[in-house]
Amino acid sequence: MIKLKAVIVEDSRLARNELKELIKVHKEIEIIGEAENVDDAFKLINNTKPDLLFLDINMPEKDGFELLEMLDDVPITIFTTAFDEYAIKSFEYNAFDYLLKPINQKRFSKSIEKVIESISKNETTTITKNENALSLEKQIFIKDGENCWLVKLKDISLFEIVGNYTRVYFDGKKPLIYKSLAQVEEKLPTEVFFRANRQQIININHVKKVVSWFNGKLKIEMNSGEEIEISRRQSYLFKEQLSF
């Protein structure tokens, strides 16, 4: 049976207790910590490395979105909130689910079942090709202001989030395109392009060096000199992709 370590981040003690009652039904989940504000949650998550995060949005001083931006290695995140207006924004932060308070047991359990199913698939499924992926020889038209380039996909070493834009690295150039990293990722062949973390996708054919880093992470150096940290969660998949 899959065992999941979970952290609850919620400023209301009553809401934390209600969430713990919902979790009791699921023996596969172990609550390893609670926090009532973002700063305490940041320390707790970095120290305990949970698999699953139950996260409120509206909290004093900093909100749940700010917490996710602070983290290098983001756990599977389920938002728990009384407000529905943040739903779209939550999925921009790769939220796994968005639960509206008051949360009933049936809805909560359905979410947990999906988490377990997703983890099981990731553990048993090898890297599959993206059916919508472009050929590595495909020439991509890139426009940044008045500057334009035609560049083969195989020559792009790195894609990186910059606000609402994505920075494209190739041949010493770093133009910005008005597309999200998720939109870009949909067109990339997964056998060559790898999601290193929430902010960056790398071309593994442009990797110069890989070294072990802190807390199970990897640090890589690209041929062009950029240094990239691969999150703890992604490091395992990276090793799998490059192994025989």
Tab-separated table of C-alpha atoms in Angstrom:
chain	number	residue	atom	x	y	z
A	1	MET	CA	0.000	0.000	0.000
A	2	ILE	CA	1.235	3.481	-0.886
A	3	LYS	CA	2.096	5.580	2.171
A	4	LEU	CA	1.917	9.356	1.918
A	5	LYS	CA	3.428	11.880	4.310
A	6	ALA	CA	1.194	14.943	4.526
A	7	VAL	CA	1.431	18.486	5.868
A	8	ILE	CA	-1.557	20.723	6.629
A	9	VAL	CA	-1.197	24.489	6.207
A	10	GLU	CA	-4.250	26.291	7.559
A	11	ASP	CA	-4.598	29.312	9.851
A	12	SER	CA	-7.849	28.092	11.447
A	13	ARG	CA	-7.492	25.454	14.178
A	14	LEU	CA	-11.093	24.359	13.583
A	15	ALA	CA	-10.422	23.850	9.867
A	16	ARG	CA	-7.254	21.876	10.638
A	17	ASN	CA	-9.187	19.596	12.980
A	18	GLU	CA	-11.948	19.080	10.407
A	19	LEU	CA	-9.351	18.163	7.805
A	20	LYS	CA	-7.716	15.679	10.164
A	21	GLU	CA	-11.087	14.000	10.669
A	22	LEU	CA	-11.427	13.588	6.897
A	23	ILE	CA	-7.916	12.172	6.675
A	24	LYS	CA	-8.561	9.565	9.396
A	25	VAL	CA	-10.487	7.452	6.888
A	26	HIS	CA	-7.353	7.104	4.767
A	27	LYS	CA	-4.782	4.963	6.562
A	28	GLU	CA	-2.301	5.532	3.745
A	29	ILE	CA	-1.904	9.181	4.810
A	30	GLU	CA	0.304	10.127	7.743
A	31	ILE	CA	0.108	13.718	8.973
A	32	ILE	CA	3.686	14.697	9.793
A	33	GLY	CA	3.127	18.360	10.562
A	34	GLU	CA	0.842	21.377	10.689
A	35	ALA	CA	1.423	25.095	10.220
A	36	GLU	CA	-0.859	28.098	10.570
A	37	ASN	CA	1.144	30.575	8.463
A	38	VAL	CA	3.350	30.577	5.383
A	39	ASP	CA	6.706	31.188	7.067
A	40	ASP	CA	6.252	28.288	9.497
A	41	ALA	CA	4.967	26.124	6.646
A	42	PHE	CA	8.044	26.888	4.537
A	43	LYS	CA	10.366	25.691	7.306
A	44	LEU	CA	8.213	22.643	8.028
A	45	ILE	CA	8.037	21.520	4.400
A	46	ASN	CA	11.764	21.971	3.810
A	47	ASN	CA	12.545	19.959	6.942
A	48	THR	CA	10.054	17.115	6.492
A	49	LYS	CA	9.785	16.769	2.678
A	50	PRO	CA	6.103	15.714	2.576
A	51	ASP	CA	4.527	13.928	-0.372
A	52	LEU	CA	1.215	15.736	-0.007
A	53	LEU	CA	0.278	19.287	0.981
A	54	PHE	CA	-3.176	20.429	2.082
A	55	LEU	CA	-3.014	24.189	1.624
A	56	ASP	CA	-5.341	27.040	2.530
A	57	ILE	CA	-5.110	30.171	0.383
A	58	ASN	CA	-6.175	33.134	2.514
A	59	MET	CA	-3.846	33.416	5.498
A	60	PRO	CA	-2.352	36.340	7.439
A	61	GLU	CA	0.587	38.211	5.854
A	62	LYS	CA	1.245	35.733	3.009
A	63	ASP	CA	-1.132	33.485	1.085
A	64	GLY	CA	-0.870	29.903	-0.122
A	65	PHE	CA	0.308	30.916	-3.595
A	66	GLU	CA	3.255	32.776	-2.099
A	67	LEU	CA	4.230	29.625	-0.216
A	68	LEU	CA	4.386	27.619	-3.446
A	69	GLU	CA	6.558	30.299	-5.047
A	70	MET	CA	8.986	30.055	-2.120
A	71	LEU	CA	9.420	26.281	-2.435
A	72	ASP	CA	12.003	24.677	-4.722
A	73	ASP	CA	10.415	21.244	-4.437
A	74	VAL	CA	6.622	21.473	-4.314
A	75	PRO	CA	4.667	18.487	-2.945
A	76	ILE	CA	1.446	17.302	-4.522
A	77	THR	CA	-0.833	20.181	-3.550
A	78	ILE	CA	-4.534	20.111	-2.729
A	79	PHE	CA	-5.981	23.543	-2.011
A	80	THR	CA	-8.617	23.712	0.739
A	81	THR	CA	-10.450	27.036	0.756
A	82	ALA	CA	-13.827	28.674	1.287
A	83	PHE	CA	-13.456	30.807	-1.846
A	84	ASP	CA	-14.078	29.619	-5.404
A	85	GLU	CA	-12.563	32.650	-7.173
A	86	TYR	CA	-9.038	31.243	-6.894
A	87	ALA	CA	-9.765	27.996	-8.738
A	88	ILE	CA	-8.284	28.987	-12.105
A	89	LYS	CA	-5.231	30.577	-10.508
A	90	SER	CA	-4.630	27.458	-8.410
A	91	PHE	CA	-4.160	25.290	-11.483
A	92	GLU	CA	-1.624	27.770	-12.856
A	93	TYR	CA	0.380	26.656	-9.815
A	94	ASN	CA	-0.034	22.992	-10.801
A	95	ALA	CA	-2.533	22.268	-8.029
A	96	PHE	CA	-3.666	18.665	-8.000
A	97	ASP	CA	-7.135	19.551	-6.713
A	98	TYR	CA	-9.195	22.417	-5.322
A	99	LEU	CA	-11.576	21.592	-2.476
A	100	LEU	CA	-14.202	24.083	-1.337
A	101	LYS	CA	-15.070	24.288	2.357
A	102	PRO	CA	-17.038	22.824	3.935
A	103	ILE	CA	-15.473	19.673	2.494
A	104	ASN	CA	-17.526	16.496	2.653
A	105	GLN	CA	-15.996	13.054	3.060
A	106	LYS	CA	-17.069	11.786	-0.354
A	107	ARG	CA	-15.455	14.666	-2.229
A	108	PHE	CA	-12.312	14.472	-0.110
A	109	SER	CA	-11.929	10.722	-0.573
A	110	LYS	CA	-12.366	11.053	-4.322
A	111	SER	CA	-9.482	13.516	-4.394
A	112	ILE	CA	-7.218	11.205	-2.378
A	113	GLU	CA	-8.063	8.271	-4.643
A	114	LYS	CA	-6.969	10.356	-7.628
A	115	VAL	CA	-3.702	11.226	-5.887
A	116	ILE	CA	-2.946	7.560	-5.235
A	117	GLU	CA	-3.892	6.597	-8.780
A	118	SER	CA	-1.628	9.306	-10.190
A	119	ILE	CA	1.330	8.237	-8.040
A	120	SER	CA	0.818	4.586	-8.971
A	121	LYS	CA	0.867	5.439	-12.667
A	122	ASN	CA	4.031	7.503	-12.284
A	123	GLU	CA	5.758	4.656	-10.482
A	124	THR	CA	4.856	2.007	-13.038
A	125	THR	CA	4.853	3.926	-16.320
A	126	THR	CA	7.962	4.539	-18.365
A	127	ILE	CA	8.436	7.777	-20.254
A	128	THR	CA	5.969	7.959	-23.124
A	129	LYS	CA	6.131	10.023	-26.260
A	130	ASN	CA	3.972	13.110	-26.554
A	131	GLU	CA	1.673	12.486	-29.518
A	132	ASN	CA	1.521	16.224	-30.233
A	133	ALA	CA	5.302	16.657	-30.093
A	134	LEU	CA	7.177	18.429	-32.846
A	135	SER	CA	10.136	16.861	-34.635
A	136	LEU	CA	13.560	17.842	-33.330
A	137	GLU	CA	14.398	18.967	-36.881
A	138	LYS	CA	11.360	21.246	-36.980
A	139	GLN	CA	12.246	24.906	-37.423
A	140	ILE	CA	10.534	27.115	-34.855
A	141	PHE	CA	9.689	30.742	-35.567
A	142	ILE	CA	10.564	32.910	-32.558
A	143	LYS	CA	9.736	36.612	-32.336
A	144	ASP	CA	10.779	38.957	-29.534
A	145	GLY	CA	9.923	42.576	-30.274
A	146	GLU	CA	11.433	43.464	-33.636
A	147	ASN	CA	13.797	40.479	-33.626
A	148	CYS	CA	12.920	37.194	-35.317
A	149	TRP	CA	14.671	33.827	-35.547
A	150	LEU	CA	14.173	30.455	-37.192
A	151	VAL	CA	15.736	27.811	-34.968
A	152	LYS	CA	15.569	24.031	-35.015
A	153	LEU	CA	13.954	22.547	-31.927
A	154	LYS	CA	17.012	20.345	-31.297
A	155	ASP	CA	19.173	23.486	-30.961
A	156	ILE	CA	17.115	24.892	-28.073
A	157	SER	CA	18.804	24.013	-24.791
A	158	LEU	CA	16.429	25.458	-22.202
A	159	PHE	CA	12.939	26.892	-21.673
A	160	GLU	CA	12.384	29.017	-18.560
A	161	ILE	CA	9.383	30.783	-16.978
A	162	VAL	CA	9.641	34.568	-16.761
A	163	GLY	CA	6.325	35.869	-15.426
A	164	ASN	CA	3.696	35.294	-18.123
A	165	TYR	CA	6.416	34.638	-20.710
A	166	THR	CA	8.860	31.844	-21.510
A	167	ARG	CA	12.534	32.527	-22.184
A	168	VAL	CA	14.067	30.388	-24.948
A	169	TYR	CA	17.808	29.607	-24.838
A	170	PHE	CA	19.674	28.847	-28.077
A	171	ASP	CA	22.999	29.807	-29.670
A	172	GLY	CA	23.782	32.386	-26.978
A	173	LYS	CA	20.405	34.096	-27.402
A	174	LYS	CA	17.589	34.344	-24.831
A	175	PRO	CA	14.434	35.829	-26.390
A	176	LEU	CA	11.056	35.874	-24.647
A	177	ILE	CA	7.898	34.418	-26.174
A	178	TYR	CA	4.351	35.055	-25.004
A	179	LYS	CA	3.502	31.468	-24.128
A	180	SER	CA	3.286	29.676	-20.806
A	181	LEU	CA	5.756	26.906	-20.057
A	182	ALA	CA	2.847	24.447	-19.991
A	183	GLN	CA	1.863	25.453	-23.545
A	184	VAL	CA	5.434	24.993	-24.716
A	185	GLU	CA	5.741	21.622	-22.976
A	186	GLU	CA	2.761	20.240	-24.906
A	187	LYS	CA	4.786	20.445	-28.124
A	188	LEU	CA	8.070	19.019	-26.861
A	189	PRO	CA	9.277	15.421	-27.415
A	190	THR	CA	9.624	13.927	-23.927
A	191	GLU	CA	12.529	11.674	-24.875
A	192	VAL	CA	14.714	14.791	-25.216
A	193	PHE	CA	13.077	17.595	-23.214
A	194	PHE	CA	12.759	17.143	-19.461
A	195	ARG	CA	10.905	19.204	-16.837
A	196	ALA	CA	13.679	19.911	-14.315
A	197	ASN	CA	11.498	21.900	-11.914
A	198	ARG	CA	8.461	24.190	-11.917
A	199	GLN	CA	10.362	26.919	-13.764
A	200	GLN	CA	12.530	25.146	-16.332
A	201	ILE	CA	12.538	22.504	-19.083
A	202	ILE	CA	15.930	21.306	-20.316
A	203	ASN	CA	17.166	19.602	-23.473
A	204	ILE	CA	19.102	16.609	-22.147
A	205	ASN	CA	21.297	16.586	-25.259
A	206	HIS	CA	22.690	19.938	-24.110
A	207	VAL	CA	23.638	18.763	-20.611
A	208	LYS	CA	27.363	19.006	-19.905
A	209	LYS	CA	27.604	17.763	-16.316
A	210	VAL	CA	25.391	16.290	-13.571
A	211	VAL	CA	26.281	16.334	-9.868
A	212	SER	CA	24.460	15.276	-6.707
A	213	TRP	CA	23.047	18.217	-4.754
A	214	PHE	CA	21.340	18.848	-1.428
A	215	ASN	CA	18.290	16.910	-0.154
A	216	GLY	CA	18.278	14.383	-2.984
A	217	LYS	CA	18.330	17.009	-5.724
A	218	LEU	CA	20.614	17.071	-8.749
A	219	LYS	CA	22.488	20.035	-10.172
A	220	ILE	CA	23.306	20.123	-13.855
A	221	GLU	CA	25.473	22.368	-15.997
A	222	MET	CA	24.354	23.040	-19.546
A	223	ASN	CA	26.824	23.278	-22.431
A	224	SER	CA	26.006	26.991	-22.591
A	225	GLY	CA	26.975	27.473	-18.933
A	226	GLU	CA	23.600	27.726	-17.177
A	227	GLU	CA	23.306	25.821	-13.896
A	228	ILE	CA	19.956	24.144	-13.225
A	229	GLU	CA	18.654	22.462	-10.078
A	230	ILE	CA	16.490	19.396	-10.630
A	231	SER	CA	13.916	19.088	-7.863
A	232	ARG	CA	13.991	16.083	-5.564
A	233	ARG	CA	10.784	14.705	-7.064
A	234	GLN	CA	12.119	15.038	-10.626
A	235	SER	CA	15.632	13.766	-9.893
A	236	TYR	CA	14.447	10.155	-9.734
A	237	LEU	CA	12.726	10.463	-13.120
A	238	PHE	CA	15.791	12.153	-14.611
A	239	LYS	CA	18.013	9.259	-13.543
A	240	GLU	CA	15.497	6.793	-14.960
A	241	GLN	CA	15.412	8.601	-18.294
A	242	LEU	CA	19.196	8.553	-18.653
A	243	SER	CA	19.781	4.988	-17.449
A	244	PHE	CA	20.110	1.921	-19.667
